[in-house]
CSV table of C-alpha atoms and ligand atoms in Angstrom, one decimal:
chain,number,residue,atom,x,y,z
A,64,MET,CA,-23.7,-78.0,-10.8
A,65,SER,CA,-26.3,-77.6,-13.5
A,66,LEU,CA,-26.1,-75.0,-16.3
A,67,ASN,CA,-29.2,-73.4,-14.8
A,68,ARG,CA,-27.4,-71.2,-12.3
A,69,PRO,CA,-29.1,-68.7,-10.1
A,70,HIS,CA,-28.4,-65.0,-10.6
A,71,SER,CA,-26.9,-64.8,-7.0
A,72,ASP,CA,-23.8,-67.0,-8.0
A,73,ILE,CA,-20.4,-65.7,-7.8
A,74,GLU,CA,-18.3,-66.3,-10.7
A,75,ASN,CA,-15.3,-68.5,-9.9
A,76,GLY,CA,-13.5,-69.1,-13.1
A,77,GLY,CA,-16.0,-71.8,-14.0
A,78,VAL,CA,-15.1,-74.0,-11.1
A,79,ALA,CA,-17.9,-76.1,-9.8
A,80,PRO,CA,-19.0,-75.7,-5.9
A,81,VAL,CA,-17.6,-78.8,-4.1
A,82,ARG,CA,-19.7,-79.1,-1.0
A,83,ALA,CA,-22.9,-77.9,0.6
A,84,ILE,CA,-24.4,-77.7,4.0
A,85,ARG,CA,-28.1,-78.4,4.7
A,86,GLY,CA,-30.0,-77.5,7.7
A,87,ALA,CA,-31.7,-74.6,9.6
A,88,PHE,CA,-29.9,-71.3,8.9
A,89,LEU,CA,-30.2,-67.9,10.7
A,90,ASP,CA,-28.4,-64.7,9.7
A,91,PHE,CA,-29.4,-61.0,9.4
A,92,VAL,CA,-30.1,-58.8,6.3
A,93,ALA,CA,-30.4,-55.6,8.2
A,94,ASP,CA,-29.8,-54.0,11.5
A,95,PRO,CA,-32.8,-55.2,13.9
A,96,PHE,CA,-32.0,-52.1,16.0
A,97,PHE,CA,-33.2,-49.8,13.0
A,98,THR,CA,-35.5,-52.4,11.0
A,99,HIS,CA,-38.4,-54.4,12.1
A,100,GLU,CA,-36.9,-57.6,13.7
A,101,ALA,CA,-38.8,-60.0,11.3
A,102,ASP,CA,-37.5,-58.2,8.3
A,103,ALA,CA,-34.1,-58.0,9.8
A,104,VAL,CA,-33.7,-61.6,10.4
A,105,ARG,CA,-33.4,-64.4,7.6
A,106,TYR,CA,-34.3,-67.9,8.6
A,107,HIS,CA,-34.4,-71.0,6.4
A,108,GLN,CA,-35.8,-73.8,8.5
A,109,ASP,CA,-34.5,-76.2,5.6
A,110,GLY,CA,-31.8,-74.3,3.9
A,111,LEU,CA,-28.9,-75.1,1.8
A,112,LEU,CA,-25.5,-73.3,1.6
A,113,VAL,CA,-23.2,-74.1,-1.2
A,114,ILE,CA,-19.5,-73.4,-0.8
A,115,ASN,CA,-17.2,-73.1,-3.7
A,116,GLU,CA,-13.6,-74.5,-4.1
A,117,THR,CA,-12.2,-71.3,-2.7
A,118,GLY,CA,-14.2,-71.4,0.6
A,119,HIS,CA,-16.7,-68.7,-0.4
A,120,ILE,CA,-20.3,-68.8,-0.4
A,121,GLN,CA,-21.6,-69.9,-3.8
A,122,ALA,CA,-25.3,-69.7,-3.1
A,123,PHE,CA,-27.7,-69.8,-0.3
A,124,GLY,CA,-31.4,-70.2,0.1
A,125,ASP,CA,-34.3,-72.5,0.8
A,126,TYR,CA,-33.4,-76.2,0.1
A,127,ALA,CA,-36.6,-76.7,-2.0
A,128,THR,CA,-35.8,-73.7,-4.1
A,129,ILE,CA,-32.3,-74.2,-5.0
A,130,ALA,CA,-31.7,-78.0,-4.4
A,131,ASP,CA,-32.6,-78.8,-8.1
A,132,ARG,CA,-29.5,-76.8,-9.0
A,133,TYR,CA,-27.2,-78.1,-6.3
A,134,GLY,CA,-28.7,-81.4,-5.4
A,135,ASP,CA,-25.9,-83.6,-6.9
A,136,ILE,CA,-23.3,-81.9,-4.6
A,137,PRO,CA,-21.8,-83.6,-1.7
A,138,THR,CA,-24.1,-82.4,1.3
A,139,GLN,CA,-23.6,-82.5,4.9
A,140,LEU,CA,-26.9,-82.6,6.7
A,141,TYR,CA,-27.4,-81.1,10.1
A,142,ARG,CA,-30.6,-82.1,11.7
A,143,ASP,CA,-32.0,-80.3,14.8
A,144,ARG,CA,-29.2,-77.8,14.7
A,145,LEU,CA,-29.1,-74.0,14.1
A,146,ILE,CA,-26.3,-72.9,11.6
A,147,MET,CA,-25.3,-69.1,12.0
A,148,PRO,CA,-22.5,-67.1,10.7
A,149,GLY,CA,-19.3,-67.4,12.9
A,150,PHE,CA,-19.2,-65.1,15.8
A,151,ILE,CA,-17.1,-62.0,15.7
A,152,ASP,CA,-15.3,-60.8,19.0
A,153,THR,CA,-14.4,-57.1,18.5
A,154,HIS,CA,-12.1,-56.9,21.5
A,155,ILE,CA,-10.0,-59.5,23.2
A,156,HIS,CA,-6.5,-59.6,24.5
A,157,PHE,CA,-4.4,-62.7,23.3
A,158,PRO,CA,-1.7,-62.5,26.2
A,159,GLN,CA,-4.4,-62.4,28.9
A,160,ILE,CA,-5.7,-66.0,28.2
A,161,GLY,CA,-3.9,-67.3,31.3
A,162,MET,CA,-5.1,-64.6,33.8
A,163,MET,CA,-8.8,-64.7,33.8
A,164,ALA,CA,-10.5,-64.5,37.1
A,165,ALA,CA,-7.8,-62.1,38.9
A,166,TYR,CA,-9.4,-61.1,41.9
A,167,GLY,CA,-10.6,-57.9,43.7
A,168,GLU,CA,-9.5,-55.0,41.7
A,169,GLN,CA,-10.7,-52.3,39.2
A,170,LEU,CA,-9.1,-51.4,36.2
A,171,LEU,CA,-5.8,-49.4,37.0
A,172,GLU,CA,-5.0,-51.5,40.0
A,173,TRP,CA,-5.9,-54.8,38.0
A,174,LEU,CA,-3.6,-53.7,35.3
A,175,ASN,CA,-0.6,-53.0,37.6
A,176,LYS,CA,-1.1,-56.0,39.8
A,177,TYR,CA,-1.9,-58.8,37.5
A,178,THR,CA,-1.9,-57.7,33.8
A,179,PHE,CA,1.5,-56.2,33.3
A,180,PRO,CA,3.4,-59.1,34.9
A,181,THR,CA,1.3,-61.7,32.9
A,182,GLU,CA,2.0,-59.8,29.6
A,183,ARG,CA,5.7,-59.8,30.3
A,184,LYS,CA,6.0,-63.4,29.7
A,185,PHE,CA,5.1,-62.9,26.0
A,186,GLN,CA,8.5,-61.7,25.5
A,187,ASP,CA,9.5,-65.3,25.1
A,188,PRO,CA,8.5,-66.4,21.4
A,189,ASP,CA,8.1,-70.1,22.5
A,190,TYR,CA,5.7,-69.2,25.2
A,191,ALA,CA,3.9,-66.9,22.9
A,192,ARG,CA,3.5,-69.4,20.3
A,193,ASP,CA,2.2,-72.0,22.7
A,194,MET,CA,-0.3,-69.4,24.0
A,195,ALA,CA,-1.3,-68.5,20.6
A,196,ASP,CA,-2.3,-71.9,19.8
A,197,LYS,CA,-4.4,-72.3,22.9
A,198,PHE,CA,-5.9,-69.1,22.4
A,199,LEU,CA,-7.1,-69.7,18.8
A,200,ASP,CA,-8.5,-73.2,19.8
A,201,GLU,CA,-10.3,-71.6,22.5
A,202,LEU,CA,-11.9,-69.1,20.0
A,203,LEU,CA,-12.9,-71.9,17.7
A,204,ARG,CA,-14.2,-74.0,20.5
A,205,ASN,CA,-16.6,-71.2,21.3
A,206,GLY,CA,-17.7,-70.5,17.6
A,207,THR,CA,-15.6,-67.2,17.3
A,208,THR,CA,-14.2,-67.2,13.8
A,209,THR,CA,-12.9,-63.5,13.6
A,210,ALA,CA,-11.5,-61.4,16.5
A,211,LEU,CA,-9.9,-58.0,16.8
A,212,VAL,CA,-6.9,-58.9,19.0
A,213,PHE,CA,-4.5,-57.0,21.3
A,214,ALA,CA,-1.0,-58.9,21.3
A,215,ALA,CA,1.6,-57.7,23.9
A,216,VAL,CA,4.1,-54.9,23.4
A,217,PHE,CA,6.8,-57.3,22.1
A,218,PRO,CA,6.6,-57.7,18.3
A,219,GLN,CA,7.3,-61.4,18.7
A,220,SER,CA,4.1,-61.8,20.3
A,221,VAL,CA,2.5,-60.5,17.1
A,222,ASP,CA,4.5,-62.8,15.1
A,223,ALA,CA,3.4,-65.9,17.2
A,224,PHE,CA,-0.2,-64.8,16.9
A,225,PHE,CA,-0.3,-64.2,13.2
A,226,GLU,CA,1.7,-67.4,12.4
A,227,ALA,CA,-0.9,-69.3,14.6
A,228,ALA,CA,-3.8,-67.6,12.9
A,229,GLN,CA,-2.3,-68.1,9.2
A,230,ALA,CA,-1.8,-71.8,9.8
A,231,ARG,CA,-5.5,-72.0,10.8
A,232,ASN,CA,-6.5,-69.8,7.6
A,233,LEU,CA,-8.4,-67.5,10.1
A,234,ARG,CA,-9.5,-64.0,9.5
A,235,MET,CA,-8.0,-62.0,12.2
A,236,ILE,CA,-7.0,-58.5,13.2
A,237,ALA,CA,-4.1,-57.8,15.6
A,238,GLY,CA,-1.4,-55.4,16.6
A,239,LYS,CA,1.5,-54.8,18.9
A,240,VAL,CA,0.7,-52.9,22.0
A,241,MET,CA,2.2,-49.4,22.1
A,242,MET,CA,2.9,-48.0,25.7
A,243,ASP,CA,5.8,-45.6,26.5
A,244,ARG,CA,4.8,-44.4,30.0
A,245,HIS,CA,2.9,-45.3,33.2
A,246,ALA,CA,3.9,-49.0,32.9
A,247,PRO,CA,6.8,-51.1,34.2
A,248,ASP,CA,10.1,-50.6,32.3
A,249,TYR,CA,10.1,-54.1,31.1
A,250,LEU,CA,6.9,-53.4,29.1
A,251,ARG,CA,7.5,-49.9,27.8
A,252,ASP,CA,8.7,-49.0,24.2
A,253,THR,CA,9.1,-45.6,23.0
A,254,ALA,CA,7.2,-43.3,20.7
A,255,GLU,CA,9.9,-43.9,17.9
A,256,SER,CA,10.4,-47.7,18.6
A,257,ALA,CA,6.8,-48.2,18.6
A,258,TYR,CA,6.4,-46.7,15.2
A,259,THR,CA,9.3,-48.4,13.9
A,260,GLU,CA,8.3,-51.8,15.1
A,261,THR,CA,4.6,-51.2,14.0
A,262,LYS,CA,5.6,-50.3,10.6
A,263,ALA,CA,7.7,-53.4,10.2
A,264,LEU,CA,4.8,-55.6,11.3
A,265,ILE,CA,2.3,-53.8,9.1
A,266,GLU,CA,4.7,-54.5,6.1
A,267,LYS,CA,4.9,-58.1,7.2
A,268,TRP,CA,1.5,-58.9,8.1
A,269,HIS,CA,-1.4,-56.6,6.9
A,270,LYS,CA,-3.4,-58.3,4.3
A,271,LYS,CA,-1.2,-61.4,4.2
A,272,GLU,CA,-3.8,-64.1,3.4
A,273,ARG,CA,-6.7,-63.3,5.7
A,274,LEU,CA,-4.8,-61.2,8.3
A,275,LEU,CA,-5.0,-57.6,8.9
A,276,TYR,CA,-3.2,-55.2,11.2
A,277,ALA,CA,-4.5,-52.7,13.8
A,278,VAL,CA,-2.4,-49.9,15.2
A,279,THR,CA,-2.7,-50.6,18.9
A,280,PRO,CA,-1.9,-47.9,21.5
A,281,ARG,CA,-2.9,-49.4,24.8
A,282,PHE,CA,-4.9,-46.3,26.0
A,283,ALA,CA,-4.3,-42.5,26.5
A,284,VAL,CA,-2.8,-43.3,30.1
A,285,THR,CA,0.0,-45.4,28.7
A,286,SER,CA,0.8,-43.5,25.5
A,287,SER,CA,2.4,-40.1,25.5
A,288,PRO,CA,1.1,-37.6,23.2
A,289,ALA,CA,4.2,-38.0,21.0
A,290,GLN,CA,3.3,-41.7,20.8
A,291,LEU,CA,-0.4,-41.2,19.9
A,292,GLN,CA,0.8,-38.8,17.1
A,293,LYS,CA,3.1,-41.6,15.9
A,294,ALA,CA,0.1,-43.8,15.8
A,295,GLY,CA,-1.7,-41.3,13.8
A,296,GLN,CA,1.2,-41.0,11.3
A,297,LEU,CA,0.9,-44.8,10.6
A,298,LEU,CA,-2.7,-44.4,10.0
A,299,THR,CA,-2.0,-41.8,7.5
A,300,GLU,CA,0.9,-43.8,6.0
A,301,TYR,CA,-1.3,-46.9,5.9
A,302,PRO,CA,-5.0,-45.7,5.5
A,303,ASP,CA,-6.4,-49.0,5.4
A,304,VAL,CA,-5.0,-50.3,8.8
A,305,TYR,CA,-7.0,-50.3,11.8
A,306,LEU,CA,-6.9,-48.4,15.0
A,307,HIS,CA,-7.7,-50.4,18.2
A,308,THR,CA,-7.6,-49.0,21.7
A,309,HIS,CA,-9.5,-48.6,25.0
A,310,LEU,CA,-11.7,-45.5,25.9
A,311,SER,CA,-13.7,-44.2,28.8
A,312,GLU,CA,-13.9,-47.4,30.7
A,313,ASN,CA,-13.5,-46.5,34.4
A,314,ILE,CA,-14.1,-43.3,36.1
A,315,ASN,CA,-10.7,-43.1,37.8
A,316,GLU,CA,-9.1,-43.7,34.3
A,317,VAL,CA,-11.1,-41.0,32.7
A,318,ALA,CA,-10.1,-38.6,35.7
A,319,PHE,CA,-6.3,-39.8,35.2
A,320,VAL,CA,-6.7,-38.9,31.3
A,321,GLN,CA,-8.0,-35.5,32.2
A,322,ASP,CA,-5.1,-34.8,34.3
A,323,LEU,CA,-2.5,-36.1,31.6
A,324,PHE,CA,-4.1,-34.1,28.8
A,325,PRO,CA,-5.2,-30.7,30.3
A,326,GLU,CA,-5.3,-29.4,26.8
A,327,CYS,CA,-7.8,-31.9,25.6
A,328,ASP,CA,-11.5,-31.6,25.4
A,329,GLY,CA,-12.3,-35.0,27.1
A,330,TYR,CA,-11.0,-38.5,26.8
A,331,LEU,CA,-11.8,-39.1,23.0
A,332,ASP,CA,-10.3,-35.8,22.1
A,333,THR,CA,-6.8,-37.3,23.2
A,334,TYR,CA,-7.3,-39.7,20.4
A,335,ASP,CA,-8.9,-37.1,18.0
A,336,GLN,CA,-6.1,-34.5,18.3
A,337,ALA,CA,-3.7,-37.3,17.1
A,338,GLY,CA,-5.9,-38.5,14.1
A,339,LEU,CA,-7.0,-41.7,15.6
A,340,VAL,CA,-11.0,-41.3,15.3
A,341,LYS,CA,-11.8,-42.7,12.0
A,342,ASP,CA,-14.0,-45.2,10.4
A,343,LYS,CA,-11.6,-48.2,11.0
A,344,SER,CA,-11.2,-47.1,14.6
A,345,ILE,CA,-12.5,-49.5,17.4
A,346,PHE,CA,-12.7,-48.3,20.8
A,347,ALA,CA,-13.4,-50.9,23.5
A,348,HIS,CA,-15.7,-50.1,26.3
A,349,GLY,CA,-17.1,-46.3,26.0
A,350,VAL,CA,-18.9,-46.9,29.5
A,351,GLN,CA,-18.3,-43.5,30.6
A,352,LEU,CA,-18.7,-41.6,27.3
A,353,THR,CA,-20.4,-38.1,27.1
A,354,ASP,CA,-23.1,-37.3,24.7
A,355,GLN,CA,-20.7,-35.1,22.7
A,356,GLU,CA,-18.3,-38.1,22.5
A,357,PHE,CA,-21.1,-40.6,21.2
A,358,GLN,CA,-21.9,-37.8,18.5
A,359,ARG,CA,-18.3,-37.7,17.6
A,360,LEU,CA,-17.7,-41.3,17.3
A,361,SER,CA,-21.0,-41.4,15.1
A,362,ALA,CA,-19.8,-38.7,12.8
A,363,ALA,CA,-16.5,-40.4,12.4
A,364,GLY,CA,-17.9,-43.7,11.6
A,365,ALA,CA,-15.9,-45.3,14.3
A,366,ALA,CA,-17.0,-48.4,16.4
A,367,ILE,CA,-17.4,-49.4,20.0
A,368,ALA,CA,-16.6,-52.7,21.5
A,369,PHE,CA,-19.3,-53.6,24.2
A,370,CYS,CA,-17.6,-55.9,26.6
A,371,PRO,CA,-20.2,-56.5,29.3
A,372,THR,CA,-18.5,-59.5,31.0
A,373,SER,CA,-15.4,-57.3,31.5
A,374,ASN,CA,-17.5,-54.2,32.6
A,375,LEU,CA,-19.4,-56.1,35.3
A,376,PHE,CA,-16.1,-58.1,36.3
A,377,LEU,CA,-13.9,-54.8,36.9
A,378,GLY,CA,-17.1,-52.9,38.1
A,379,SER,CA,-16.6,-50.4,35.3
A,380,GLY,CA,-20.2,-49.5,34.8
A,381,LEU,CA,-23.3,-50.2,32.5
A,382,PHE,CA,-22.7,-49.4,28.9
A,383,LYS,CA,-25.5,-47.5,27.2
A,384,ILE,CA,-26.6,-49.7,24.5
A,385,GLU,CA,-29.5,-47.9,23.5
A,386,GLN,CA,-27.3,-44.5,23.2
A,387,ALA,CA,-25.0,-46.2,20.6
A,388,LYS,CA,-27.9,-47.6,18.6
A,389,ALA,CA,-30.0,-44.2,18.8
A,390,ARG,CA,-31.4,-43.3,15.5
A,391,GLU,CA,-29.7,-39.9,15.9
A,392,ASN,CA,-26.0,-40.3,15.8
A,393,PRO,CA,-25.8,-44.2,15.8
A,394,VAL,CA,-22.3,-45.7,16.6
A,395,LYS,CA,-21.3,-48.9,15.0
A,396,LEU,CA,-21.4,-51.7,17.6
A,397,GLY,CA,-20.1,-55.1,18.3
A,398,LEU,CA,-19.4,-57.4,21.2
A,399,GLY,CA,-16.2,-58.1,22.9
A,400,THR,CA,-15.2,-60.5,25.3
A,401,ASP,CA,-12.2,-58.5,26.6
A,402,VAL,CA,-10.5,-61.5,28.1
A,403,GLY,CA,-8.8,-61.5,30.5
A,404,ALA,CA,-10.9,-58.9,32.3
A,405,GLY,CA,-13.7,-60.4,30.5
A,406,THR,CA,-15.0,-63.7,32.1
A,407,SER,CA,-15.7,-65.9,29.3
A,408,PHE,CA,-14.5,-66.5,25.6
A,409,SER,CA,-18.1,-67.2,24.7
A,410,ILE,CA,-20.0,-64.7,22.7
A,411,LEU,CA,-23.1,-66.3,23.7
A,412,GLN,CA,-22.1,-65.8,27.5
A,413,THR,CA,-21.1,-62.2,26.6
A,414,ALA,CA,-24.6,-61.6,25.1
A,415,ASN,CA,-26.1,-63.0,27.9
A,416,GLU,CA,-24.4,-60.5,30.1
A,417,ALA,CA,-25.2,-57.7,27.5
A,418,TYR,CA,-28.9,-58.7,28.1
A,419,LYS,CA,-28.5,-57.9,31.9
A,420,VAL,CA,-26.5,-54.8,31.3
A,421,ALA,CA,-29.8,-53.6,29.3
A,422,GLN,CA,-32.1,-54.9,32.0
A,423,LEU,CA,-30.3,-52.9,34.8
A,424,ARG,CA,-30.8,-49.8,32.7
A,425,GLN,CA,-34.5,-50.7,32.0
A,426,GLN,CA,-33.8,-51.4,28.3
A,427,LYS,CA,-34.4,-54.8,26.5
A,428,LEU,CA,-31.8,-56.5,24.3
A,429,SER,CA,-33.7,-59.1,22.1
A,430,PRO,CA,-32.1,-62.2,21.1
A,431,PHE,CA,-32.1,-61.2,17.4
A,432,LYS,CA,-30.4,-57.9,18.4
A,433,ALA,CA,-27.9,-59.7,20.4
A,434,LEU,CA,-27.0,-62.1,17.8
A,435,PHE,CA,-26.9,-59.3,15.2
A,436,LEU,CA,-24.2,-57.7,17.4
A,437,ALA,CA,-22.4,-61.1,17.4
A,438,THR,CA,-22.3,-61.6,13.7
A,439,LEU,CA,-23.1,-58.9,11.2
A,440,GLY,CA,-23.1,-56.2,13.6
A,441,GLY,CA,-19.5,-57.1,14.6
A,442,ALA,CA,-18.6,-57.5,10.9
A,443,ARG,CA,-19.8,-53.9,10.4
A,444,ALA,CA,-18.0,-52.7,13.3
A,445,LEU,CA,-15.0,-54.0,11.9
A,446,SER,CA,-15.6,-52.9,8.3
A,447,LEU,CA,-15.6,-56.6,7.2
A,448,ASP,CA,-19.4,-56.8,6.4
A,449,HIS,CA,-18.4,-57.2,2.7
A,450,GLN,CA,-16.7,-60.4,3.5
A,451,LEU,CA,-18.1,-61.8,6.9
A,452,GLY,CA,-21.2,-61.7,9.0
A,453,SER,CA,-23.8,-63.3,6.9
A,454,PHE,CA,-24.7,-66.0,4.4
A,455,ASP,CA,-24.6,-63.6,1.4
A,456,PRO,CA,-23.0,-65.2,-1.7
A,457,GLY,CA,-19.6,-64.1,-2.1
A,458,LYS,CA,-18.7,-63.9,1.5
A,459,GLU,CA,-16.2,-66.1,3.1
A,460,ALA,CA,-17.8,-69.3,4.5
A,461,ASP,CA,-16.8,-69.0,8.3
A,462,PHE,CA,-20.0,-70.4,10.2
A,463,ILE,CA,-21.0,-72.4,13.2
A,464,VAL,CA,-23.4,-75.2,14.0
A,465,LEU,CA,-25.3,-74.6,17.2
A,466,HIS,CA,-27.0,-77.5,19.2
A,467,PRO,CA,-30.0,-76.1,21.0
A,468,GLN,CA,-30.3,-79.3,23.1
A,469,ALA,CA,-26.5,-79.4,23.9
A,470,THR,CA,-27.1,-80.1,27.7
A,471,PRO,CA,-29.9,-81.8,29.6
A,472,LEU,CA,-31.1,-78.4,30.9
A,473,MET,CA,-31.3,-77.0,27.4
A,474,ALA,CA,-33.0,-80.1,26.0
A,475,LEU,CA,-35.6,-79.5,28.8
A,476,ARG,CA,-36.0,-75.9,27.8
A,477,ASN,CA,-36.0,-76.6,24.0
A,478,PRO,CA,-38.1,-79.9,23.5
A,479,GLU,CA,-38.5,-78.8,19.9
A,480,PRO,CA,-35.0,-77.9,18.7
A,481,THR,CA,-36.1,-76.4,15.1
A,482,ALA,CA,-38.2,-73.4,15.1
A,483,LYS,CA,-41.0,-73.4,12.8
A,484,THR,CA,-42.0,-69.6,13.0
A,485,VAL,CA,-40.0,-66.4,13.6
A,486,ALA,CA,-41.7,-66.3,17.2
A,487,ALA,CA,-40.4,-69.8,18.0
A,488,LEU,CA,-37.0,-68.7,16.6
A,489,ALA,CA,-37.0,-65.8,18.9
A,490,ASP,CA,-37.8,-68.0,21.8
A,491,LEU,CA,-35.3,-70.6,20.9
A,492,THR,CA,-32.4,-68.1,20.1
A,493,PHE,CA,-33.2,-66.5,23.6
A,494,SER,CA,-32.5,-69.7,25.3
A,495,LEU,CA,-29.1,-70.0,23.3
A,496,VAL,CA,-28.2,-66.3,24.4
A,497,ILE,CA,-29.0,-66.9,28.1
A,498,MET,CA,-28.0,-70.7,28.5
A,499,GLY,CA,-25.5,-71.3,25.7
A,500,ASP,CA,-21.8,-71.5,26.1
A,501,ASP,CA,-19.0,-73.4,24.4
A,502,ARG,CA,-21.0,-76.6,24.9
A,503,THR,CA,-23.6,-75.3,22.4
A,504,VAL,CA,-21.2,-74.9,19.7
A,505,GLU,CA,-21.1,-78.3,17.8
A,506,ALA,CA,-18.8,-77.3,15.0
A,507,THR,CA,-16.9,-74.4,13.6
A,508,TYR,CA,-16.2,-74.1,10.0
A,509,ILE,CA,-13.5,-71.8,8.5
A,510,MET,CA,-13.6,-71.1,4.7
A,511,GLY,CA,-16.0,-74.0,4.3
A,512,GLU,CA,-13.7,-76.5,6.1
A,513,LYS,CA,-14.5,-77.9,9.6
A,514,SER,CA,-11.9,-76.5,11.9
A,515,TRP,CA,-13.5,-77.6,15.2
A,516,GLY,CA,-15.9,-80.1,16.2
B,1214,GUN,N1,-7.3,-50.4,29.6
B,1214,GUN,C1,-6.0,-50.6,29.3
B,1214,GUN,N2,-5.4,-51.7,29.2
B,1214,GUN,C2,-6.5,-52.6,29.4
B,1214,GUN,C3,-6.6,-53.9,29.4
B,1214,GUN,O1,-5.8,-54.7,29.3
B,1214,GUN,N3,-7.9,-54.5,29.8
B,1214,GUN,C4,-8.9,-53.7,29.9
B,1214,GUN,N4,-10.1,-54.1,30.2
B,1214,GUN,N5,-8.9,-52.5,29.9
B,1214,GUN,C5,-7.7,-51.8,29.6
B,1215,ZN,ZN1,-9.4,-54.7,26.8
């Protein structure tokens, strides 16, 4: 490194940066739902990303502008590729990796018939460890570098997941499912045991290296009011842990919750009365939300994980993206695969289905909006945008290398793999959203180290 350091550098005890990546880079500096798209997107057709010794971004910019300062650093060149921040999956179930494509049911029947028997297997720590490895390999293969993850009800399933994530140096958020009713005996905890076990897991894992904990009541159907209160007590005792649950996914579920909580003013209120609606609360689905509930989520700074492949697969409905991203009462929004109700680990495929959900509601989801949700939007939904989601110096260098000509058909669609204008970039990225999947992800880097590819 030369003495002439750009002001954007992050001080790192005087340690020189050790490596750089050169190629075409795309990330976001603002939300394209609220800022003119051309101003929200940042594109360097020939860019340089400098990574320091701790795996954080040291500098980022146009190659021609910053190369004189960093030109002597070992540099990996990616020609005809598109480099983006790693994808963020804001809702996924690790124990459901083996049960995708379970036929013919909607939510409540699907849970009883397929999901609960599957999750039972995670009582066995060896099995859970094996599945955790497979699950994380699958995320990385698909370019997902951070996820908000449901484990199973068994604390050992959380240990298995976090141990595997720690071994890969991943930034992951997860938690033990809390469920004390309307589930088979073999999966039920109690309000008290869920509290005690969750507390021990928070103490053990929260903020351990890159790992973070989410208090995880499954949903209002399977948690008694007493258990939701215990979840709220944990959030009070540990104000910086997350809350992760399901909300208003399916109409029969919403009706069931009304019956179970006659004293509450709707589904969200079952969580609100327990102190669970906060700015680090992430609610999966929200397909059936009322206007008033959208407003409450907005006011609380809470987030929704939009899971289109799951919503279509289970026939849950069409999420109102435009309502979540309205200028009045906007709600933080990320994309979730919701595997195993979701039908793909790929956030590109998830964005593809999000586009179609928008189409069915006479709305447009542009490729930049979709890719914002997949990266910086997801990071904001998880309150991690100070650490992840873009190439700003100081952030953690989790990024992916996309191949616009990964298949013969994509090569036909994209004869020019590197965009020279923002309009060409919009067209290229739309093809990635609609046609892309795991094959499109050539490499996945974690803290500046290649972890897959
Ligand atoms: N609601 C409660 N549990 C689940 C689950 O495992 N998957 C989905 N999609 N919805 C749920
Ligand atoms: Zn889910």
